[in-house]
Amino acid sequence: MQITTIDHPVIRVRLSQVRSAETSVTDFRHAINDIAKLMCYRVCEDLELEETPLKTPIQSAVGHRFARPVVFVPILRAGLGMLQGFTDILTEASVGTIGLYRDEETKQPRSYHNNMPEHLAESEVILIDPMLATGGSAIEAVNQLREKGAARIRFACLIAAPEGVQAFNEAHPGVRVYTAALDECLNDKAYIVPGLGDAGDRYFGT
Ligand code: PRP
Ligand code: URA
């Protein structure tokens, strides 16, 4: 199974704040931002580099740059909450956006937006969404990325349900999932248990 659980004391503390129903919108946003920054280090730790010559004020030296452009793709809406943390770390990354929402009855993703940078095909693409529940939204997002030519994709979420991990892995076995927590299960409304509730509503205060 292609899943990496990113464990760090700061992430555990911030994730507890994110989970708590008592947490204000402001603190929720700050905590997600902190987690996203810490996750970004791990999600990017094996990005390929190439050597590049440079001159320091003292002499010539060999530096490094990314071998391929990096594109972050948050799934709207809730994925936007993690974007700032990722772009704070990798300031040179481009951003594509995919708009999906879950139909309340069927739980199937409905697509309403897709905007990608032109260099998607040669890029390292990092798909971002806090919740991997049934997996439907992330699976559809990767389908759309592949249709637009993306070849190197990884997926970062805050909380994953085992059902979603399994479905995602079956649909896209070549895409590694990074999560801050692997929770127990889904409830009868396909919400993650214990989870954090509705990520979009909590982040946007709706
Ligand atoms: C949430 C979340 C994921 C999706 C996960 O979005 O941000 O995109 O649900 O559920 P799934 O794995 O069962 O597809 P939501 O549909 O609530 O839309 P929003 O981000 O606009 O609030
Ligand atoms: N979407 C959410 O925002 N939360 C869940 O628990 C499941 C899907």
Tab-separated table of N, CA and C and ligand atoms in Angstrom, residues 75-78 100-102 107 112 129-138 190 198-201, ligand 1:
chain	number	residue	atom	x	y	z
A	75	ILE	N	-7.685	20.759	-4.086
A	75	ILE	CA	-9.067	20.497	-4.513
A	75	ILE	C	-9.948	21.496	-3.768
A	76	LEU	N	-10.642	22.354	-4.534
A	76	LEU	CA	-11.541	23.346	-3.935
A	76	LEU	C	-12.749	22.627	-3.338
A	77	ARG	N	-13.268	23.176	-2.237
A	77	ARG	CA	-12.769	24.318	-1.518
A	77	ARG	C	-11.680	23.976	-0.504
A	78	ALA	N	-11.902	22.887	0.257
A	78	ALA	CA	-11.128	22.707	1.483
A	78	ALA	C	-9.623	22.620	1.257
A	100	LEU	N	-14.288	20.420	-6.890
A	100	LEU	CA	-15.155	19.251	-6.737
A	100	LEU	C	-15.986	19.421	-5.474
A	101	TYR	N	-17.211	18.933	-5.471
A	101	TYR	CA	-17.939	18.814	-4.218
A	101	TYR	C	-18.646	17.459	-4.210
A	102	ARG	N	-18.867	16.921	-3.027
A	102	ARG	CA	-19.559	15.625	-2.910
A	102	ARG	C	-21.058	15.839	-2.950
A	107	LYS	N	-22.890	10.783	-2.574
A	107	LYS	CA	-21.488	10.874	-2.118
A	107	LYS	C	-20.499	10.870	-3.278
A	112	TYR	N	-16.713	21.007	-11.014
A	112	TYR	CA	-17.175	22.310	-11.508
A	112	TYR	C	-16.060	23.227	-11.962
A	129	ASP	N	-5.672	17.930	-0.440
A	129	ASP	CA	-7.053	17.995	0.085
A	129	ASP	C	-7.006	17.471	1.512
A	130	PRO	N	-7.602	18.175	2.492
A	130	PRO	CA	-7.478	17.678	3.867
A	130	PRO	C	-8.107	16.307	4.115
A	131	MET	N	-9.163	15.949	3.349
A	131	MET	CA	-9.913	14.738	3.700
A	131	MET	C	-9.895	13.697	2.582
A	132	LEU	N	-9.509	12.463	2.941
A	132	LEU	CA	-9.654	11.319	2.034
A	132	LEU	C	-10.692	10.410	2.694
A	133	ALA	N	-11.952	10.554	2.305
A	133	ALA	CA	-13.044	9.833	2.984
A	133	ALA	C	-13.409	8.569	2.188
A	134	THR	N	-14.369	8.670	1.251
A	134	THR	CA	-14.639	7.507	0.384
A	134	THR	C	-13.536	7.354	-0.650
A	135	GLY	N	-12.826	8.448	-0.899
A	135	GLY	CA	-11.783	8.450	-1.933
A	135	GLY	C	-12.281	8.966	-3.275
A	136	GLY	N	-13.596	9.144	-3.407
A	136	GLY	CA	-14.166	9.539	-4.694
A	136	GLY	C	-13.578	10.831	-5.248
A	137	SER	N	-13.432	11.846	-4.389
A	137	SER	CA	-12.938	13.146	-4.863
A	137	SER	C	-11.480	13.058	-5.306
A	138	ALA	N	-10.648	12.419	-4.502
A	138	ALA	CA	-9.227	12.318	-4.855
A	138	ALA	C	-9.047	11.464	-6.115
A	190	ALA	N	-20.805	8.919	5.388
A	190	ALA	CA	-19.491	8.945	4.727
A	190	ALA	C	-18.589	10.047	5.262
A	198	ASP	N	-16.814	18.626	8.782
A	198	ASP	CA	-16.758	19.078	7.383
A	198	ASP	C	-15.620	20.094	7.234
A	199	ALA	N	-14.571	19.675	6.562
A	199	ALA	CA	-13.353	20.497	6.499
A	199	ALA	C	-13.626	21.856	5.852
A	200	GLY	N	-14.377	21.867	4.744
A	200	GLY	CA	-14.658	23.131	4.044
A	200	GLY	C	-15.464	24.078	4.915
A	201	ASP	N	-16.497	23.561	5.547
A	201	ASP	CA	-17.344	24.405	6.395
A	201	ASP	C	-16.542	24.970	7.566
B	1	PRP	C1	-14.601	17.312	1.128
B	1	PRP	C2	-13.092	17.185	1.152
B	1	PRP	C3	-12.824	16.288	-0.028
B	1	PRP	C4	-14.023	15.371	-0.022
B	1	PRP	C5	-13.603	14.042	0.526
B	1	PRP	O1	-15.006	18.223	0.162
B	1	PRP	O2	-12.442	18.408	1.093
B	1	PRP	O3	-12.701	16.980	-1.255
B	1	PRP	O4	-15.019	15.985	0.813
B	1	PRP	O5	-14.640	13.127	0.466
B	1	PRP	P1	-14.554	11.816	-0.453
B	1	PRP	O6	-13.216	11.208	-0.219
B	1	PRP	O7	-15.684	10.970	0.057
B	1	PRP	O8	-14.769	12.228	-1.874
B	1	PRP	P2	-16.534	18.634	0.004
B	1	PRP	O9	-17.202	17.730	-0.980
B	1	PRP	O10	-17.171	18.728	1.354
B	1	PRP	O11	-16.440	20.027	-0.711
B	1	PRP	P3	-15.856	21.420	-0.133
B	1	PRP	O12	-14.370	21.242	0.001
B	1	PRP	O13	-16.230	22.388	-1.199
B	1	PRP	O14	-16.516	21.716	1.183
